[in-house]
Every structure is written in C-alpha cells, then in structure tokens.
mmCIF file with all atom_site columns, C-alpha atoms in Angstrom:
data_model
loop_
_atom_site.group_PDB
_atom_site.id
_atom_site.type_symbol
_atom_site.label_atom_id
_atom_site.label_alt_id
_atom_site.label_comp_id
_atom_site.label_asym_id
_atom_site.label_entity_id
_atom_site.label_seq_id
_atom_site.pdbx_PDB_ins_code
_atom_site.Cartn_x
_atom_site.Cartn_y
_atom_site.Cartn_z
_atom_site.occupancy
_atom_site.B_iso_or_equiv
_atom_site.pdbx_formal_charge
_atom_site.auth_seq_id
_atom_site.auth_comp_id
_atom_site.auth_asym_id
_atom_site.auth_atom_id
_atom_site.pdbx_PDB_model_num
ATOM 1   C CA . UNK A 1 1   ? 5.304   1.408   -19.728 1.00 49.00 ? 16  UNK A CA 1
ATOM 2   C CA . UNK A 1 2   ? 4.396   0.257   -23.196 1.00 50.00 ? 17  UNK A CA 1
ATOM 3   C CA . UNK A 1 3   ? 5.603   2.990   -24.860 1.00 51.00 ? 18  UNK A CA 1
ATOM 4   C CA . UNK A 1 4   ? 8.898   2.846   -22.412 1.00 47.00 ? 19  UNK A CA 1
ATOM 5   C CA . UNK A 1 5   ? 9.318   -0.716  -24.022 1.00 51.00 ? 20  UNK A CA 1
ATOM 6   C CA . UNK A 1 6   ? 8.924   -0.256  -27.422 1.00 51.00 ? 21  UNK A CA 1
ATOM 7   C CA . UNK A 1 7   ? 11.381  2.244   -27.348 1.00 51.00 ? 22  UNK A CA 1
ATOM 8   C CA . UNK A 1 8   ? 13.848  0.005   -25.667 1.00 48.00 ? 23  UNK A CA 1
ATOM 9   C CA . UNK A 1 9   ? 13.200  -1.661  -29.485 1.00 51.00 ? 24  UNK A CA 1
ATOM 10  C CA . UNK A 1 10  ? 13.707  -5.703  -29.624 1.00 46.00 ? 25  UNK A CA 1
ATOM 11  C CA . UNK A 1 11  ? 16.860  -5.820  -26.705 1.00 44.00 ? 26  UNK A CA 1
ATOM 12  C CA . UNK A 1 12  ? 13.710  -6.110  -24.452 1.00 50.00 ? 27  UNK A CA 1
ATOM 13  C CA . UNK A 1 13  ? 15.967  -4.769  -21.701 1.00 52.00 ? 28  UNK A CA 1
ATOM 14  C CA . UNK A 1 14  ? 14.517  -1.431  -20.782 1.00 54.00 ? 29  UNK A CA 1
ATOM 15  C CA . UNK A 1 15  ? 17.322  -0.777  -18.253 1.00 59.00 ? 30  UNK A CA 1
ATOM 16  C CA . UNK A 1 16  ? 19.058  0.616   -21.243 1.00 67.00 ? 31  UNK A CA 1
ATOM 17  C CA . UNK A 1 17  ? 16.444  2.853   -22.309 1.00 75.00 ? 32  UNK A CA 1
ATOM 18  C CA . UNK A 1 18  ? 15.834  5.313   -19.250 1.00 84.00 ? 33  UNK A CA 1
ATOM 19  C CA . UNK A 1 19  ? 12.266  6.755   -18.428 1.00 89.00 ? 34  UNK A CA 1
ATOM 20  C CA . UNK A 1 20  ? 11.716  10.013  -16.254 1.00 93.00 ? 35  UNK A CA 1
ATOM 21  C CA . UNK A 1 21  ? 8.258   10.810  -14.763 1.00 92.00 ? 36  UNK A CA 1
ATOM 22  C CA . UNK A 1 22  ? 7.939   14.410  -14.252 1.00 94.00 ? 37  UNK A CA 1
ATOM 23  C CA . UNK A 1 23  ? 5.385   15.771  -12.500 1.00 94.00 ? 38  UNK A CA 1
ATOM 24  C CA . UNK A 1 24  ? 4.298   19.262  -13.946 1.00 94.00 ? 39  UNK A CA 1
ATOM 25  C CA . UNK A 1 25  ? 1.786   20.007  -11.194 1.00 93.00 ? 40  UNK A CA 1
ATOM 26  C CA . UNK A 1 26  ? 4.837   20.350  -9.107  1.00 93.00 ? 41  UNK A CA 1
ATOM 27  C CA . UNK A 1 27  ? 6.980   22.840  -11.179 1.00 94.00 ? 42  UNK A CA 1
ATOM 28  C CA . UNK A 1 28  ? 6.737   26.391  -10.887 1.00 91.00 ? 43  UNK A CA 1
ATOM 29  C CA . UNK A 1 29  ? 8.852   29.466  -11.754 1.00 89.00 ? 44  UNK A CA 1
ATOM 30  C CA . UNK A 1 30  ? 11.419  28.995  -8.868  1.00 88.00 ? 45  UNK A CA 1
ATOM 31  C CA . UNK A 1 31  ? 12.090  25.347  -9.368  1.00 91.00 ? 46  UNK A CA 1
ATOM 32  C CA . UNK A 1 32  ? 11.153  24.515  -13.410 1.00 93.00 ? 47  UNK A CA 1
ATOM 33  C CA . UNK A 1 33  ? 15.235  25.393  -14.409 1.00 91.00 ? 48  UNK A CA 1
ATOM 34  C CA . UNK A 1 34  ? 16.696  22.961  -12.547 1.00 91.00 ? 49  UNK A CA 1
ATOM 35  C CA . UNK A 1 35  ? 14.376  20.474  -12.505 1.00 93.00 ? 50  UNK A CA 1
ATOM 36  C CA . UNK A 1 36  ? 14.000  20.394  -16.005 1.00 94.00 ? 51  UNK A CA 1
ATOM 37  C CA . UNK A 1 37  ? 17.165  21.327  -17.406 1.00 94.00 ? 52  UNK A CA 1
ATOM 38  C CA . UNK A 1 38  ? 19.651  20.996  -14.628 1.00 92.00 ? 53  UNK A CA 1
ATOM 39  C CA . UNK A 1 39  ? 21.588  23.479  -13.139 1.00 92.00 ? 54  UNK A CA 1
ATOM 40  C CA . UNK A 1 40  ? 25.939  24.442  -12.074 1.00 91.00 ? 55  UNK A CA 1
ATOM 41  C CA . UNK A 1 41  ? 26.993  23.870  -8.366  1.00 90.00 ? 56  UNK A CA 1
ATOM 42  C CA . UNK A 1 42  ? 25.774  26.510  -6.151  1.00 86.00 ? 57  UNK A CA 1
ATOM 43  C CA . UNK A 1 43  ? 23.502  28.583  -8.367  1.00 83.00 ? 58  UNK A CA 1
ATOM 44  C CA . UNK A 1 44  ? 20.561  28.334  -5.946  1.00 83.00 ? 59  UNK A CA 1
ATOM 45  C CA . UNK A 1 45  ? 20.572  28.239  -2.210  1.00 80.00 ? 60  UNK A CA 1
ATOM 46  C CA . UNK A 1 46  ? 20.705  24.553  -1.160  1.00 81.00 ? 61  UNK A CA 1
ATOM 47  C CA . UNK A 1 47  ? 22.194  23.528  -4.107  1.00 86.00 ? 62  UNK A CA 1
ATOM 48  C CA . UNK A 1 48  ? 25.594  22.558  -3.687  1.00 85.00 ? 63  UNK A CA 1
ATOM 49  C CA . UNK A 1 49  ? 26.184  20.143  -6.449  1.00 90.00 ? 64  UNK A CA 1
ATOM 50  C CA . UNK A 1 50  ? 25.323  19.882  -10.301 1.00 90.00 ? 65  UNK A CA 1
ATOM 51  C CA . UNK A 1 51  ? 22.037  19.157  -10.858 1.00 91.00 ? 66  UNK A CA 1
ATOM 52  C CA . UNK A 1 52  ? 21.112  16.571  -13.516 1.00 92.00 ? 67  UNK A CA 1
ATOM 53  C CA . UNK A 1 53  ? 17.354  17.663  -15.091 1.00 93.00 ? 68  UNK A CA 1
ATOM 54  C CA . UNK A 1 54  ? 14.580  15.283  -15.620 1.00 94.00 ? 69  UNK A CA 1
ATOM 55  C CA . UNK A 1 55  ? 14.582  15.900  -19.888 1.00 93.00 ? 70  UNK A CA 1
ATOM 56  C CA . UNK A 1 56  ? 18.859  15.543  -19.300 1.00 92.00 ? 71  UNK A CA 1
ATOM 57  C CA . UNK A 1 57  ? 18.062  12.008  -17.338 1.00 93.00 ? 72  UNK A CA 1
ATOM 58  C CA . UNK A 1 58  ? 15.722  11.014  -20.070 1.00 92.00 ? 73  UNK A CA 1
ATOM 59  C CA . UNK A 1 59  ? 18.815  11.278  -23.012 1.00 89.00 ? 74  UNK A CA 1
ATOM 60  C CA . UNK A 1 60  ? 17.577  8.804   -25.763 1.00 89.00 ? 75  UNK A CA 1
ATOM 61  C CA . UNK A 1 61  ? 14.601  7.629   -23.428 1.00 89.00 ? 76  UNK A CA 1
ATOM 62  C CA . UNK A 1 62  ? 11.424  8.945   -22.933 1.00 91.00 ? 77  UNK A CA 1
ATOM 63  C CA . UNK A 1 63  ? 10.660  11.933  -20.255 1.00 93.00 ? 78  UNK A CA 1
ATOM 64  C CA . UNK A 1 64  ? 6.597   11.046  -19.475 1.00 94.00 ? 79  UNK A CA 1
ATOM 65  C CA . UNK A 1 65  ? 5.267   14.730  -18.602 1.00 94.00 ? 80  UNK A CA 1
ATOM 66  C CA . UNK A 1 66  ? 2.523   14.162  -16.202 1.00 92.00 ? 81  UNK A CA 1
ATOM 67  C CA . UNK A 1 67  ? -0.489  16.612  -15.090 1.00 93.00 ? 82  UNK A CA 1
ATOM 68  C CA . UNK A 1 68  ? 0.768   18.926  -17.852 1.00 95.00 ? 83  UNK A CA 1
ATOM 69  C CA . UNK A 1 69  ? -2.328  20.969  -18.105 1.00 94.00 ? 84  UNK A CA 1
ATOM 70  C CA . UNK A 1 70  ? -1.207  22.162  -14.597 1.00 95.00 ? 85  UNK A CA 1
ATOM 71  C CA . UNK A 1 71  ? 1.673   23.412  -15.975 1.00 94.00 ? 86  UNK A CA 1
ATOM 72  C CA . UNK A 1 72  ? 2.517   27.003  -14.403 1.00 92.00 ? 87  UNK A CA 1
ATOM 73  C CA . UNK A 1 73  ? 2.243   29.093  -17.627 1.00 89.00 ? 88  UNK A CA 1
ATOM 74  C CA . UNK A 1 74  ? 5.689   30.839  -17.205 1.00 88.00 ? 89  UNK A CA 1
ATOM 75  C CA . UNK A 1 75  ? 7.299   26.992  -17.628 1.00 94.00 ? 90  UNK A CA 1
ATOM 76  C CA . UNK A 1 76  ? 5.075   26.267  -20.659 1.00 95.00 ? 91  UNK A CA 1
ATOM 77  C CA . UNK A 1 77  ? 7.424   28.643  -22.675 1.00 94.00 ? 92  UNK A CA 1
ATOM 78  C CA . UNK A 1 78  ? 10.573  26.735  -21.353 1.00 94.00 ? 93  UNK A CA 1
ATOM 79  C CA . UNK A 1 79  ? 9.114   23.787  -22.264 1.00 95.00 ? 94  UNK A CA 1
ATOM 80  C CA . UNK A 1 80  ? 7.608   24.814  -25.815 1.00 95.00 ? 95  UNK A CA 1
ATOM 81  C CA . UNK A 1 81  ? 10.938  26.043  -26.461 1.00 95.00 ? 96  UNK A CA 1
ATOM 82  C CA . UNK A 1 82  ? 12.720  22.679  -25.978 1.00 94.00 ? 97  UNK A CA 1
ATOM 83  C CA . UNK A 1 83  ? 10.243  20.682  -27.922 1.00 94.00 ? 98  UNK A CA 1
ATOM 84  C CA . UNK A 1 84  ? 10.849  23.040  -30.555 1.00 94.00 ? 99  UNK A CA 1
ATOM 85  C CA . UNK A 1 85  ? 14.871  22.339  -31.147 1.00 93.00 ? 100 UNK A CA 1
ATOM 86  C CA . UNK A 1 86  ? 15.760  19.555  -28.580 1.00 92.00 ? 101 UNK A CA 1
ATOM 87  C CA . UNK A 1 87  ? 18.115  21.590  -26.594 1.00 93.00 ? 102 UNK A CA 1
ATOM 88  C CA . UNK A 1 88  ? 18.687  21.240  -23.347 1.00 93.00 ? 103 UNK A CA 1
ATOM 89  C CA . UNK A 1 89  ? 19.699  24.061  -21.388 1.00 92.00 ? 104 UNK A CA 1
ATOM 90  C CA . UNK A 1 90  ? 20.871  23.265  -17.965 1.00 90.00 ? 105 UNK A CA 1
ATOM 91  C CA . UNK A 1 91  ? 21.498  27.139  -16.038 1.00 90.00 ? 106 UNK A CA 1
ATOM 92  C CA . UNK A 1 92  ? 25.524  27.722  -16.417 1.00 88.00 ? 107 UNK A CA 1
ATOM 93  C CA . UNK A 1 93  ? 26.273  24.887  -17.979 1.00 89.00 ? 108 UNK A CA 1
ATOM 94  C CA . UNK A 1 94  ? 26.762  24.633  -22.061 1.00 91.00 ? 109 UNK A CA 1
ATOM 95  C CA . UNK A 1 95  ? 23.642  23.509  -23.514 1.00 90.00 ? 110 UNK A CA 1
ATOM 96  C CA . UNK A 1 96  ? 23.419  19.918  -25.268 1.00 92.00 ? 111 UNK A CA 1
ATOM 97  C CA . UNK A 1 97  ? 20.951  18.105  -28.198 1.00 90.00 ? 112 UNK A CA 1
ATOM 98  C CA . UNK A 1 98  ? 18.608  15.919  -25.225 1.00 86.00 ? 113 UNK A CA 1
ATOM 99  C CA . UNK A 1 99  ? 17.504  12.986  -28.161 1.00 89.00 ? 114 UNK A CA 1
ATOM 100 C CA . UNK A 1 100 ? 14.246  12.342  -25.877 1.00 91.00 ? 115 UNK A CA 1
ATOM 101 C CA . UNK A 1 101 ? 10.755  10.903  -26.924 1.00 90.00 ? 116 UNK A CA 1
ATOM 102 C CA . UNK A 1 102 ? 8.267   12.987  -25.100 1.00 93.00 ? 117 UNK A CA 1
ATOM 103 C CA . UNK A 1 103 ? 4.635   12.040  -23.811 1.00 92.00 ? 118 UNK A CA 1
ATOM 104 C CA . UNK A 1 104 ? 2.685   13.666  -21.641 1.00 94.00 ? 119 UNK A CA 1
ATOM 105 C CA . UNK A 1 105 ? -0.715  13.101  -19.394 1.00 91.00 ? 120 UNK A CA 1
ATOM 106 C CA . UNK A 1 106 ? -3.348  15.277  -18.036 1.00 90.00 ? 121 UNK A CA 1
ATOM 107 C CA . UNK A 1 107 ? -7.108  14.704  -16.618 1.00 84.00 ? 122 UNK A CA 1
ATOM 108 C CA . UNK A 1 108 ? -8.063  18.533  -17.364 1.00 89.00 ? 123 UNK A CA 1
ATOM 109 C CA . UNK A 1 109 ? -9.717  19.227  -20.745 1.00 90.00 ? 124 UNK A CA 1
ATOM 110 C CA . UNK A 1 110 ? -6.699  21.060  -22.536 1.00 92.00 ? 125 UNK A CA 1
ATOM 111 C CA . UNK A 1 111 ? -9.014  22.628  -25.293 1.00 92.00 ? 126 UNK A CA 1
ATOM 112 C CA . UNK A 1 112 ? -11.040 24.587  -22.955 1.00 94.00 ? 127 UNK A CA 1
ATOM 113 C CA . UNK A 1 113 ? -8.030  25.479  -20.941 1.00 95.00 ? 128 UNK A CA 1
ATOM 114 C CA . UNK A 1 114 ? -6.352  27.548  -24.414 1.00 95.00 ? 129 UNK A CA 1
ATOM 115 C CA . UNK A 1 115 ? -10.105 28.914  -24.828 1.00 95.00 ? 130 UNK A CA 1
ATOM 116 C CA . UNK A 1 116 ? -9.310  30.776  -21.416 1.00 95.00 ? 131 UNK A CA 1
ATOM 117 C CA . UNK A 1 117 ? -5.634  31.188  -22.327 1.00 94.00 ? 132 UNK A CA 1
ATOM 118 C CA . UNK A 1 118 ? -4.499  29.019  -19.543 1.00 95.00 ? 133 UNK A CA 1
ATOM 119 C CA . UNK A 1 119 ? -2.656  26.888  -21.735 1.00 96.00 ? 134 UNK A CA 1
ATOM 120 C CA . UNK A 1 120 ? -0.534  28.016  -24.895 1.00 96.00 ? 135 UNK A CA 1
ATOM 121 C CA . UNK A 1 121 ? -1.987  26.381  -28.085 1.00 96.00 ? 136 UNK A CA 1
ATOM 122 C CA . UNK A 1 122 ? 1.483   26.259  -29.665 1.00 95.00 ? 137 UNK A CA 1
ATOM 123 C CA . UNK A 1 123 ? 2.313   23.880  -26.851 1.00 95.00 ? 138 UNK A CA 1
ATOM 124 C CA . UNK A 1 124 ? -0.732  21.486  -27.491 1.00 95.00 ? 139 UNK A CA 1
ATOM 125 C CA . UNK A 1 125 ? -0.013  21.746  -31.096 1.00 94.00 ? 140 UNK A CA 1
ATOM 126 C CA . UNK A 1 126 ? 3.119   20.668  -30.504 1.00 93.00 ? 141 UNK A CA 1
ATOM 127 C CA . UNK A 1 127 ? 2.268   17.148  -29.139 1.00 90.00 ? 142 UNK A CA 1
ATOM 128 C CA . UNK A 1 128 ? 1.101   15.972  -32.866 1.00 82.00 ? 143 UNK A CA 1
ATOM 129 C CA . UNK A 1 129 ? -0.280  12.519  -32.263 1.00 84.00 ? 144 UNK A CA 1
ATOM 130 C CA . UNK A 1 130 ? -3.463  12.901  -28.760 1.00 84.00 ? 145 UNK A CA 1
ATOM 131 C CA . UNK A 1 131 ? -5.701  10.799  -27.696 1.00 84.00 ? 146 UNK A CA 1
ATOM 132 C CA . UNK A 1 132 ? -8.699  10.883  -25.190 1.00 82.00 ? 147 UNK A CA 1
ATOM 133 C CA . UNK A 1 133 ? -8.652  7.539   -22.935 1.00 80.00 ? 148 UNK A CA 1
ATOM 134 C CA . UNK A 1 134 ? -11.736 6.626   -21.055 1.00 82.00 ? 149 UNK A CA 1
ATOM 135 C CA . UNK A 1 135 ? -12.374 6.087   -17.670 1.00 82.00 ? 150 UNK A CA 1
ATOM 136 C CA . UNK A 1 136 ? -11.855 2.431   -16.293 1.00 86.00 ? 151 UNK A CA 1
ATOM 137 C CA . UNK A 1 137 ? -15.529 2.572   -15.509 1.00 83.00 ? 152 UNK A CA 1
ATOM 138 C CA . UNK A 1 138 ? -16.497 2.748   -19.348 1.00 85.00 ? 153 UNK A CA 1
ATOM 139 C CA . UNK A 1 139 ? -14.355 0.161   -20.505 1.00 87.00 ? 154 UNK A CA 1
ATOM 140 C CA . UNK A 1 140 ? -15.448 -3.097  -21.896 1.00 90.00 ? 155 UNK A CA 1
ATOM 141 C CA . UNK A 1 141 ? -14.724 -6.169  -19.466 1.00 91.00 ? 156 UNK A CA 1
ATOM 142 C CA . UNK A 1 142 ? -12.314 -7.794  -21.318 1.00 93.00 ? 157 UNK A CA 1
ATOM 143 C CA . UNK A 1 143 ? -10.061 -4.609  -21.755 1.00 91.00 ? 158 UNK A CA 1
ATOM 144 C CA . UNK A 1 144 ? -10.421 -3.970  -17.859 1.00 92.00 ? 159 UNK A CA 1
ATOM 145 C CA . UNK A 1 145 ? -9.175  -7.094  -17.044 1.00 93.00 ? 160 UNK A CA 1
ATOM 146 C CA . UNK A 1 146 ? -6.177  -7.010  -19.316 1.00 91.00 ? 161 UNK A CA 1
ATOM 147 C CA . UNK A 1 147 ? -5.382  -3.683  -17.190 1.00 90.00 ? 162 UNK A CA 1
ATOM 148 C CA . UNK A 1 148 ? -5.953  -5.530  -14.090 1.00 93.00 ? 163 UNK A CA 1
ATOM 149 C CA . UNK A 1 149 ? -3.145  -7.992  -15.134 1.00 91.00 ? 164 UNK A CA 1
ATOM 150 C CA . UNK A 1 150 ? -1.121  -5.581  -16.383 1.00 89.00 ? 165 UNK A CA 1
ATOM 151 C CA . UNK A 1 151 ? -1.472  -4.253  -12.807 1.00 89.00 ? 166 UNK A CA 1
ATOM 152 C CA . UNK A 1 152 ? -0.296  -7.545  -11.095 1.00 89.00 ? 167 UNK A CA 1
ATOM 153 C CA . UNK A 1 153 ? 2.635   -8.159  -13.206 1.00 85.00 ? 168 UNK A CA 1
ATOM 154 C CA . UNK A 1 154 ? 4.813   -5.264  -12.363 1.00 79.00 ? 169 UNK A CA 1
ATOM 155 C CA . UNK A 1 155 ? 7.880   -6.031  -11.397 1.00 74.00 ? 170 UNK A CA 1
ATOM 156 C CA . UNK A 1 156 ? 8.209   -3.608  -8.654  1.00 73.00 ? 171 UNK A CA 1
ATOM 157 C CA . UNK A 1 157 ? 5.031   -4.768  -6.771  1.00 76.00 ? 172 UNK A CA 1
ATOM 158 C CA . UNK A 1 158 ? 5.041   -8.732  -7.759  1.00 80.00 ? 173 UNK A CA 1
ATOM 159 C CA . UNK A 1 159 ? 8.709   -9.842  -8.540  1.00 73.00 ? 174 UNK A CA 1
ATOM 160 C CA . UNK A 1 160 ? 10.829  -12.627 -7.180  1.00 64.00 ? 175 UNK A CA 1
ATOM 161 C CA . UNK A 1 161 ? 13.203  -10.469 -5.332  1.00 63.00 ? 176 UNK A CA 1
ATOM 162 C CA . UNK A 1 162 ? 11.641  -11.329 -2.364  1.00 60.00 ? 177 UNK A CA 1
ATOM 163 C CA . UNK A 1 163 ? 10.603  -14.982 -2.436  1.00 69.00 ? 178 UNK A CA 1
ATOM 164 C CA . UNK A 1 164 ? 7.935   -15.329 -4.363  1.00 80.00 ? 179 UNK A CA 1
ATOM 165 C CA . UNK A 1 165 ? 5.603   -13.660 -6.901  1.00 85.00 ? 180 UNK A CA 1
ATOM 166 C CA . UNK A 1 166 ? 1.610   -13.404 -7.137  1.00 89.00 ? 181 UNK A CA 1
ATOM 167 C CA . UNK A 1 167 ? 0.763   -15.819 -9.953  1.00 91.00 ? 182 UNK A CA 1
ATOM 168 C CA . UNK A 1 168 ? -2.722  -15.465 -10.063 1.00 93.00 ? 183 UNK A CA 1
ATOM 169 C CA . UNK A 1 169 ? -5.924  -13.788 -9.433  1.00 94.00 ? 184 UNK A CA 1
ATOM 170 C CA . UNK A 1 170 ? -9.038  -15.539 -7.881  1.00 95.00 ? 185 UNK A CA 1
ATOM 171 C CA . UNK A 1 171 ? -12.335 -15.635 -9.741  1.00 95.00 ? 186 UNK A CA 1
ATOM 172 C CA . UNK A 1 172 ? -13.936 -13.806 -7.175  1.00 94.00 ? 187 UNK A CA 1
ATOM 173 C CA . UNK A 1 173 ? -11.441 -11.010 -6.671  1.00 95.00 ? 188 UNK A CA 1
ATOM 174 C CA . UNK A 1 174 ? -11.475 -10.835 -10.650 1.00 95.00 ? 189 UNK A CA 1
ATOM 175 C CA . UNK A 1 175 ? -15.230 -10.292 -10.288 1.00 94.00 ? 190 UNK A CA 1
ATOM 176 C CA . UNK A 1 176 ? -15.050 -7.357  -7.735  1.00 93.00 ? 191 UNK A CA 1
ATOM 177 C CA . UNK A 1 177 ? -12.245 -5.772  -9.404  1.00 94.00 ? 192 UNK A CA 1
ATOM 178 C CA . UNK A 1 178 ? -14.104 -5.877  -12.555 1.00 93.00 ? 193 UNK A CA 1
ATOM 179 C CA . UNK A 1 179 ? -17.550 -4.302  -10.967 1.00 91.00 ? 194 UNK A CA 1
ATOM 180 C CA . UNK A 1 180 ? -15.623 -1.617  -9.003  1.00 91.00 ? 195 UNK A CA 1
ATOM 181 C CA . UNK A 1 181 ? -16.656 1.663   -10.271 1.00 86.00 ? 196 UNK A CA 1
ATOM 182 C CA . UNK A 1 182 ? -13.062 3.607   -10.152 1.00 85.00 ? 197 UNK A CA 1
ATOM 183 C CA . UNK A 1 183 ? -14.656 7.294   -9.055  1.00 77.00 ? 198 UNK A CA 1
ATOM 184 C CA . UNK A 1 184 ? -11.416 8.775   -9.773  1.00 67.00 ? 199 UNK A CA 1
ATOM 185 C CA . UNK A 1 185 ? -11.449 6.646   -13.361 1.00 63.00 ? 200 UNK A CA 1
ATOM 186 C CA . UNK A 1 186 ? -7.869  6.373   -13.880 1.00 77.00 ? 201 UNK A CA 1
ATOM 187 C CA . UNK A 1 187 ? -5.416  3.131   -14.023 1.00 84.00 ? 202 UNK A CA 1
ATOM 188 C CA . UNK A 1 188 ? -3.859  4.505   -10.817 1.00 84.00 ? 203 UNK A CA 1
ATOM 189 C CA . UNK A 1 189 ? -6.894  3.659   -8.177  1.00 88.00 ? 204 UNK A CA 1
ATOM 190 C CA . UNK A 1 190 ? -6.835  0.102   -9.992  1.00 92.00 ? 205 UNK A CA 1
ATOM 191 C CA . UNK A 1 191 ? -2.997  -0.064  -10.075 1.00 91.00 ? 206 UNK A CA 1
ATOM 192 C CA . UNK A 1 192 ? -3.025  0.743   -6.226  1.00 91.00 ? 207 UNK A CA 1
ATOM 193 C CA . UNK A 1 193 ? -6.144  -1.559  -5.083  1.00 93.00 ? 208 UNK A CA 1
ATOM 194 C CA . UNK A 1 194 ? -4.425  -4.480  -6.856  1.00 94.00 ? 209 UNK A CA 1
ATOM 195 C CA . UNK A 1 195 ? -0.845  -3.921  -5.624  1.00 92.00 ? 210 UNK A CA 1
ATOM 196 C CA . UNK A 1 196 ? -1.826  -3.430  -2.534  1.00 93.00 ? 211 UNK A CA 1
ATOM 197 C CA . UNK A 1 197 ? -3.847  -7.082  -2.748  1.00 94.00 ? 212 UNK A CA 1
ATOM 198 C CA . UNK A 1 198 ? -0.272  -8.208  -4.153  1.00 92.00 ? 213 UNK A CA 1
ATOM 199 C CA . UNK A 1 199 ? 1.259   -7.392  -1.324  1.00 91.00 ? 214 UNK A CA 1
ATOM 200 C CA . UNK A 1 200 ? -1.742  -8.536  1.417   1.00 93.00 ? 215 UNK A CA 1
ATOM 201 C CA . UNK A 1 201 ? -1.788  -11.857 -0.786  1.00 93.00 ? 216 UNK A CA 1
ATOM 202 C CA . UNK A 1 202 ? 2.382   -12.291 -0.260  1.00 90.00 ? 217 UNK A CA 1
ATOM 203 C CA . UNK A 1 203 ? 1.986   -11.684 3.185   1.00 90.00 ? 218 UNK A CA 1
ATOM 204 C CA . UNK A 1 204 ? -0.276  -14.170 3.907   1.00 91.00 ? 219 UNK A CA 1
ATOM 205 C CA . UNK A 1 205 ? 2.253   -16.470 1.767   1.00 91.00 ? 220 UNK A CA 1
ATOM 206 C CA . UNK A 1 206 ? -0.350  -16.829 -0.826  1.00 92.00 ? 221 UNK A CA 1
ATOM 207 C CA . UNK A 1 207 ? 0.950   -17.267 -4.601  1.00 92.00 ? 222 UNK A CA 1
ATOM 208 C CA . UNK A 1 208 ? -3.075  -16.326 -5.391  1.00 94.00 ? 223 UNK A CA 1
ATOM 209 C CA . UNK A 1 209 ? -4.601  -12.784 -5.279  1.00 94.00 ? 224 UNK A CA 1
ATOM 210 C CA . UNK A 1 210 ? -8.014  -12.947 -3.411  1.00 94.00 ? 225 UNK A CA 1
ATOM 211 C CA . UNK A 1 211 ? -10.627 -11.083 -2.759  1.00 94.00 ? 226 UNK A CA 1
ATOM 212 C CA . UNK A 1 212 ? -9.968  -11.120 1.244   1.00 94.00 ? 227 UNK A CA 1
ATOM 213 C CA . UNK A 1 213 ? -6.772  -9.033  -0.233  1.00 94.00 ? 228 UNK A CA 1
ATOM 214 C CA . UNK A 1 214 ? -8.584  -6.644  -1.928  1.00 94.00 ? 229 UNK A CA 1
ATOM 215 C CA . UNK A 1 215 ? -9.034  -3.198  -0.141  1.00 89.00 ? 230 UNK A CA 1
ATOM 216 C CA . UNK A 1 216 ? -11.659 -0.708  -2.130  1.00 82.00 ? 231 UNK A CA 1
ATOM 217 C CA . UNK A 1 217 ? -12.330 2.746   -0.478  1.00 58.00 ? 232 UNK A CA 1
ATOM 218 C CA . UNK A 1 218 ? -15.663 3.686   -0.565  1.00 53.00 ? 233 UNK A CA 1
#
C-alpha cells in the first residue's frame, strides 16, 4: 500500500493509479498465459471472452507479485522475459509496452532456492533493489504498533460506508496485540486479528477497538 501510494505521486487519489495482486503460488503452465498476459476469445475451453492479464490491469500501476518463490519454473521464463523489455504479450492478441512498477513477496529463502536451481538467478537479479523484513515478533514496540494502526485504518475494513468507523484502540487491546507472538510472523495474522476486532467492535456499535474484540488463535 505504501508503495501503491507513492506511485499515485502527490494527486493522493490512488483510484487513478491501479494495483494488481497476483498470486504466483497459484500459476502454473496451463493457466500463467492468460492470467498474466491475457488472452483472444475462445482460445481455451471456458473462455469465451477476452481476457484482460493481471501485468495488462496493472498499465502504469504497480502489479505486486506475491509468493514468487513458488513460482512454477516454466512461468519464471515468461515472467523474466517481460521484466526484461516491458512487453506484454496477451496469446492472439498484438503485444503492447505494459509501463508497470513491479514488486514482489515471498517467505521462502530465494538464495537457497537458485543453489538447488529451483529458482532462475537471472530472475532474482532482475529485482535490483531486496530487502529481508523481519517477523512481527522481532520488531521493536513502537514499529509494531505503527503496523497495528496501519491495520485499523484501512479503508476496506474501517470506513464510513457503513455508519461509522473504528477510531480507536483500547490500552488493553494495544497491550495484547503488542505481546502476541505472530507464529506465522507476517503483517497478515496481525492485519486479520485486528480487522476482525474492527468489525466485532462495529458490531457492538463501539467507535473503540477492545480487547473483548480481539480473537487470537492459539
């Protein structure tokens, strides 16, 4: 989401700027082409329309390429090849220049997987700027809790839209969502326990997130 919005530059309006999650877990040799790229009317079975790919929906926006080290290795060409010249290559259609920022996501150590030649290292080289984010468990109080609030301020969990939004977080549900240990120690277990308090909190016609709305799974 930051990135989405500093793309979408000082408009603030990222409604303008599009954003397509892709989940590369999910693509394999039979569907990559068209989910990708796009794909003519009637090319596959069950496809009776043009098919608009995930990098083509992310023109001049960013595509966010998640789980990529469990990228099927026959797509990782595909995709090297696109990051290569920007072309998008939708099957039977002419191909196009697809302007897109790419980032991409993974919880699997990429280094070890080109040391067993699961992954290509002329895709990994290709994504010049990576970093190594910690689990939610290691972090410092003070940058958990800025994640918890960017949690709670989504606008698809906690808007207006329908009546009211969550406007704040109780000490004590602060304190619990700060000692929780996160075993899976990514943002989305904490993005998940706090919207779903959001949306116990709203329920309950509260305007404060508490900890009787907090659900943790042991």
């Amino acid at each position: 989401d930051l990135v989405h919005r500093r793309l979408a530059g000082t408009a603030h309006n990222t409604d303008d700027v599009p954003m397509v999650t892709i989940n590369c877990a999910a693509l394999n040799e039979r569907n990559y082409e068209h989910e990708l790229f796009g794909c003519a009317a009637n090319v596959y079975t069950g496809i009776d329309r043009p098919v608009i790919g995930g990098l083509a929906r992310a023109s001049y926006g960013l595509a966010f390429l998640d789980e990529i080290g469990d990228l099927d290795p026959a797509v990782q060409r595909a995709l090297l090849v696109f990051l290569q010249d920007g072309i998008v290559r939708p099957f039977q259609i002419e191909p196009f220049s697809g302007h897109v920022s790419v980032i991409a996501a993974t919880n699997r150590d990429v280094p070890l997987l080109v040391e067993r030649q699961q992954f290509r290292n002329d895709l990994n080289q290709r994504f010049g700027y990576q970093a190594e984010i910690l689990p939610l468990r290691l972090l410092e109080p003070a940058e958990l809790a800025r994640m918890v609030d960017f949690a709670a301020v989504s606008p698809r969990a906690n808007s207006t839209g329908s009546g009211f939004a969550v406007t704040h977080i109780a000490q004590d549900a602060m304190t619990r969502l700060l000692a929780w240990e996160y075993a899976d120690g990514n943002f989305r277990e904490l993005q998940g326990i706090v919207q779903t308090g959001i949306a116990a909190a709203r329920r309950r016609g509260s305007k404060v997130l508490g900890v009787r709305d907090l659900t943790f799974v042991e």
